[in-house]
Amino acid sequence: STGAYRIGHTLINDDVELLDNDGNEIDEALALAEAFFNPSVLQAVGPAPLLKYLATDKAQEVDTQLVNGLRNFLFGPPGAGGFDLASLNIQRGRDHGLSDYNTTRAAYGLPRVTSFAQITLNPAVQAKLLALYGSVNAIDLWVGGLAEDHLAGSSVGPTFQRIIADQFERLRDGDRLIGELDAPDVVVASHQPEPGLLAQRKCEICSWGI
């Protein structure tokens, strides 16, 4: 949670839009920095226009970039500045005692890298890593994972893929109610909602104008 699962921060866009049923803006887009601790927009138009935007907007790429609203204005009052989420992620990893990027790779059965070119083919990212860390053995896990070239058909590189897959496997294998487990002595309870409950939820959502 303090390493690979913070990839989501690179996916966030730098604005908040409000859309109608046809995907048209019903009001001027709000800068992300102006949206923190600012419930007035939801109070004015309700949650539906925001949810429509979140459901249809394209995410940013998983890479080493974060939008300005997260780098300079996180959690500050609108227009007053704030924290740098990238710096917080790096410091949190160190506070929690995460191993460095190369040590983590080895722990997950991946070969240690010996050069920055083995992390990414992007020369600009290689140069930046060299300038910041000096050695491939000093890279913070979060930074190194984001810098990796993506695997074919994947949104992440090999290190984060191993971590995320391992976590999901542990969650699955540790849940006695997962029906995929080969455990005949385990009674799998049904958690499927009743059709009437599904219809009720759909009506509730429709009442929001979604």
GROMACS .gro file of N, CA and C in nm, residues 131-194:
model
  192
  131ALA      N    1   2.091   1.135  -1.190
  131ALA     CA    2   2.118   1.261  -1.121
  131ALA      C    3   2.063   1.260  -0.978
  132LEU      N    4   1.951   1.198  -0.959
  132LEU     CA    5   1.886   1.199  -0.827
  132LEU      C    6   1.944   1.095  -0.731
  133TYR      N    7   1.977   0.976  -0.783
  133TYR     CA    8   2.016   0.866  -0.696
  133TYR      C    9   2.162   0.824  -0.710
  134GLY      N   10   2.220   0.842  -0.826
  134GLY     CA   11   2.359   0.806  -0.845
  134GLY      C   12   2.385   0.658  -0.863
  135SER      N   13   2.302   0.574  -0.802
  135SER     CA   14   2.320   0.429  -0.810
  135SER      C   15   2.184   0.362  -0.820
  136VAL      N   16   2.179   0.251  -0.895
  136VAL     CA   17   2.053   0.178  -0.907
  136VAL      C   18   2.015   0.112  -0.775
  137ASN      N   19   2.108   0.101  -0.683
  137ASN     CA   20   2.081   0.039  -0.553
  137ASN      C   21   2.027   0.137  -0.450
  138ALA      N   22   2.010   0.261  -0.490
  138ALA     CA   23   1.962   0.363  -0.396
  138ALA      C   24   1.822   0.413  -0.430
  139ILE      N   25   1.761   0.359  -0.534
  139ILE     CA   26   1.632   0.410  -0.582
  139ILE      C   27   1.519   0.370  -0.489
  140ASP      N   28   1.433   0.464  -0.459
  140ASP     CA   29   1.313   0.433  -0.379
  140ASP      C   30   1.221   0.343  -0.461
  141LEU      N   31   1.152   0.251  -0.394
  141LEU     CA   32   1.067   0.154  -0.462
  141LEU      C   33   0.962   0.220  -0.549
  142TRP      N   34   0.891   0.318  -0.494
  142TRP     CA   35   0.783   0.382  -0.569
  142TRP      C   36   0.836   0.448  -0.696
  143VAL      N   37   0.947   0.516  -0.685
  143VAL     CA   38   1.005   0.584  -0.800
  143VAL      C   39   1.054   0.484  -0.905
  144GLY      N   40   1.126   0.383  -0.861
  144GLY     CA   41   1.177   0.284  -0.954
  144GLY      C   42   1.067   0.208  -1.025
  145GLY      N   43   0.963   0.174  -0.951
  145GLY     CA   44   0.851   0.102  -1.012
  145GLY      C   45   0.780   0.183  -1.118
  146LEU      N   46   0.761   0.312  -1.090
  146LEU     CA   47   0.696   0.399  -1.188
  146LEU      C   48   0.783   0.421  -1.311
  147ALA      N   49   0.914   0.419  -1.292
  147ALA     CA   50   1.006   0.448  -1.402
  147ALA      C   51   1.021   0.331  -1.498
  148GLU      N   52   0.983   0.211  -1.456
  148GLU     CA   53   1.001   0.094  -1.541
  148GLU      C   54   0.919   0.102  -1.669
  149ASP      N   55   0.976   0.053  -1.779
  149ASP     CA   56   0.898   0.036  -1.901
  149ASP      C   57   0.788  -0.066  -1.875
  150HIS      N   58   0.671  -0.042  -1.932
  150HIS     CA   59   0.558  -0.131  -1.909
  150HIS      C   60   0.578  -0.264  -1.982
  151LEU      N   61   0.529  -0.369  -1.921
  151LEU     CA   62   0.527  -0.498  -1.987
  151LEU      C   63   0.423  -0.497  -2.099
  152ALA      N   64   0.437  -0.583  -2.196
  152ALA     CA   65   0.343  -0.590  -2.307
  152ALA      C   66   0.202  -0.618  -2.257
  153GLY      N   67   0.107  -0.535  -2.297
  153GLY     CA   68  -0.032  -0.553  -2.257
  153GLY      C   69  -0.061  -0.513  -2.114
  154SER      N   70   0.032  -0.445  -2.050
  154SER     CA   71   0.017  -0.409  -1.909
  154SER      C   72   0.033  -0.258  -1.892
  155SER      N   73  -0.020  -0.208  -1.783
  155SER     CA   74  -0.006  -0.066  -1.750
  155SER      C   75   0.108  -0.041  -1.654
  156VAL      N   76   0.177  -0.146  -1.612
  156VAL     CA   77   0.288  -0.132  -1.517
  156VAL      C   78   0.407  -0.215  -1.563
  157GLY      N   79   0.520  -0.194  -1.498
  157GLY     CA   80   0.640  -0.271  -1.526
  157GLY      C   81   0.645  -0.400  -1.447
  158PRO      N   82   0.752  -0.476  -1.460
  158PRO     CA   83   0.761  -0.609  -1.397
  158PRO      C   84   0.757  -0.608  -1.245
  159THR      N   85   0.818  -0.506  -1.182
  159THR     CA   86   0.821  -0.506  -1.035
  159THR      C   87   0.683  -0.483  -0.977
  160PHE      N   88   0.615  -0.381  -1.023
  160PHE     CA   89   0.481  -0.353  -0.971
  160PHE      C   90   0.384  -0.463  -1.010
  161GLN      N   91   0.404  -0.525  -1.125
  161GLN     CA   92   0.316  -0.634  -1.163
  161GLN      C   93   0.328  -0.750  -1.065
  162ARG      N   94   0.451  -0.783  -1.026
  162ARG     CA   95   0.473  -0.891  -0.929
  162ARG      C   96   0.408  -0.858  -0.795
  163ILE      N   97   0.426  -0.735  -0.750
  163ILE     CA   98   0.372  -0.696  -0.619
  163ILE      C   99   0.220  -0.700  -0.620
  164ILE      N  100   0.160  -0.642  -0.723
  164ILE     CA  101   0.013  -0.636  -0.729
  164ILE      C  102  -0.047  -0.775  -0.745
  165ALA      N  103   0.013  -0.857  -0.831
  165ALA     CA  104  -0.038  -0.993  -0.850
  165ALA      C  105  -0.027  -1.073  -0.721
  166ASP      N  106   0.085  -1.059  -0.652
  166ASP     CA  107   0.106  -1.132  -0.527
  166ASP      C  108   0.002  -1.091  -0.422
  167GLN      N  109  -0.028  -0.962  -0.415
  167GLN     CA  110  -0.125  -0.916  -0.317
  167GLN      C  111  -0.265  -0.969  -0.346
  168PHE      N  112  -0.303  -0.967  -0.474
  168PHE     CA  113  -0.435  -1.018  -0.510
  168PHE      C  114  -0.444  -1.168  -0.486
  169GLU      N  115  -0.338  -1.241  -0.512
  169GLU     CA  116  -0.337  -1.384  -0.485
  169GLU      C  117  -0.352  -1.412  -0.336
  170ARG      N  118  -0.284  -1.333  -0.254
  170ARG     CA  119  -0.294  -1.352  -0.109
  170ARG      C  120  -0.436  -1.320  -0.059
  171LEU      N  121  -0.495  -1.215  -0.115
  171LEU     CA  122  -0.632  -1.181  -0.076
  171LEU      C  123  -0.729  -1.293  -0.115
  172ARG      N  124  -0.708  -1.347  -0.235
  172ARG     CA  125  -0.794  -1.457  -0.280
  172ARG      C  126  -0.774  -1.582  -0.195
  173ASP      N  127  -0.648  -1.621  -0.176
  173ASP     CA  128  -0.620  -1.746  -0.105
  173ASP      C  129  -0.655  -1.736   0.043
  174GLY      N  130  -0.657  -1.615   0.097
  174GLY     CA  131  -0.689  -1.600   0.238
  174GLY      C  132  -0.837  -1.582   0.265
  175ASP      N  133  -0.918  -1.581   0.160
  175ASP     CA  134  -1.063  -1.562   0.176
  175ASP      C  135  -1.132  -1.697   0.163
  176ARG      N  136  -1.185  -1.747   0.271
  176ARG     CA  137  -1.247  -1.879   0.269
  176ARG      C  138  -1.376  -1.883   0.187
  177LEU      N  139  -1.427  -1.768   0.149
  177LEU     CA  140  -1.552  -1.766   0.073
  177LEU      C  141  -1.530  -1.755  -0.078
  178ILE      N  142  -1.404  -1.754  -0.121
  178ILE     CA  143  -1.377  -1.750  -0.264
  178ILE      C  144  -1.407  -1.886  -0.324
  179GLY      N  145  -1.496  -1.891  -0.422
  179GLY     CA  146  -1.541  -2.018  -0.479
  179GLY      C  147  -1.438  -2.089  -0.563
  180GLU      N  148  -1.328  -2.021  -0.603
  180GLU     CA  149  -1.227  -2.084  -0.686
  180GLU      C  150  -1.138  -2.179  -0.608
  181LEU      N  151  -1.139  -2.169  -0.475
  181LEU     CA  152  -1.049  -2.251  -0.394
  181LEU      C  153  -1.093  -2.397  -0.395
  182ASP      N  154  -0.997  -2.486  -0.401
  182ASP     CA  155  -1.024  -2.629  -0.400
  182ASP      C  156  -1.032  -2.676  -0.256
  183ALA      N  157  -1.145  -2.646  -0.192
  183ALA     CA  158  -1.163  -2.681  -0.051
  183ALA      C  159  -1.305  -2.733  -0.032
  184PRO      N  160  -1.328  -2.863  -0.055
  184PRO     CA  161  -1.465  -2.918  -0.048
  184PRO      C  162  -1.528  -2.907   0.089
  185ASP      N  163  -1.445  -2.894   0.194
  185ASP     CA  164  -1.501  -2.887   0.328
  185ASP      C  165  -1.544  -2.746   0.365
  186VAL      N  166  -1.523  -2.651   0.272
  186VAL     CA  167  -1.562  -2.512   0.299
  186VAL      C  168  -1.696  -2.485   0.231
  187VAL      N  169  -1.790  -2.440   0.308
  187VAL     CA  170  -1.920  -2.404   0.252
  187VAL      C  171  -1.912  -2.260   0.203
  188VAL      N  172  -1.932  -2.241   0.074
  188VAL     CA  173  -1.924  -2.108   0.015
  188VAL      C  174  -2.061  -2.042   0.024
  189ALA      N  175  -2.069  -1.936   0.099
  189ALA     CA  176  -2.194  -1.864   0.114
  189ALA      C  177  -2.218  -1.776  -0.007
  190SER      N  178  -2.343  -1.760  -0.044
  190SER     CA  179  -2.378  -1.676  -0.158
  190SER      C  180  -2.395  -1.533  -0.110
  191HIS      N  181  -2.322  -1.442  -0.177
  191HIS     CA  182  -2.334  -1.301  -0.144
  191HIS      C  183  -2.395  -1.224  -0.260
  192GLN      N  184  -2.460  -1.296  -0.352
  192GLN     CA  185  -2.522  -1.228  -0.464
  192GLN      C  186  -2.649  -1.157  -0.416
  193PRO      N  187  -2.664  -1.028  -0.448
  193PRO     CA  188  -2.784  -0.957  -0.405
  193PRO      C  189  -2.908  -1.013  -0.471
  194GLU      N  190  -3.019  -1.006  -0.401
  194GLU     CA  191  -3.146  -1.048  -0.458
  194GLU      C  192  -3.183  -0.955  -0.573
   0.00000   0.00000   0.00000
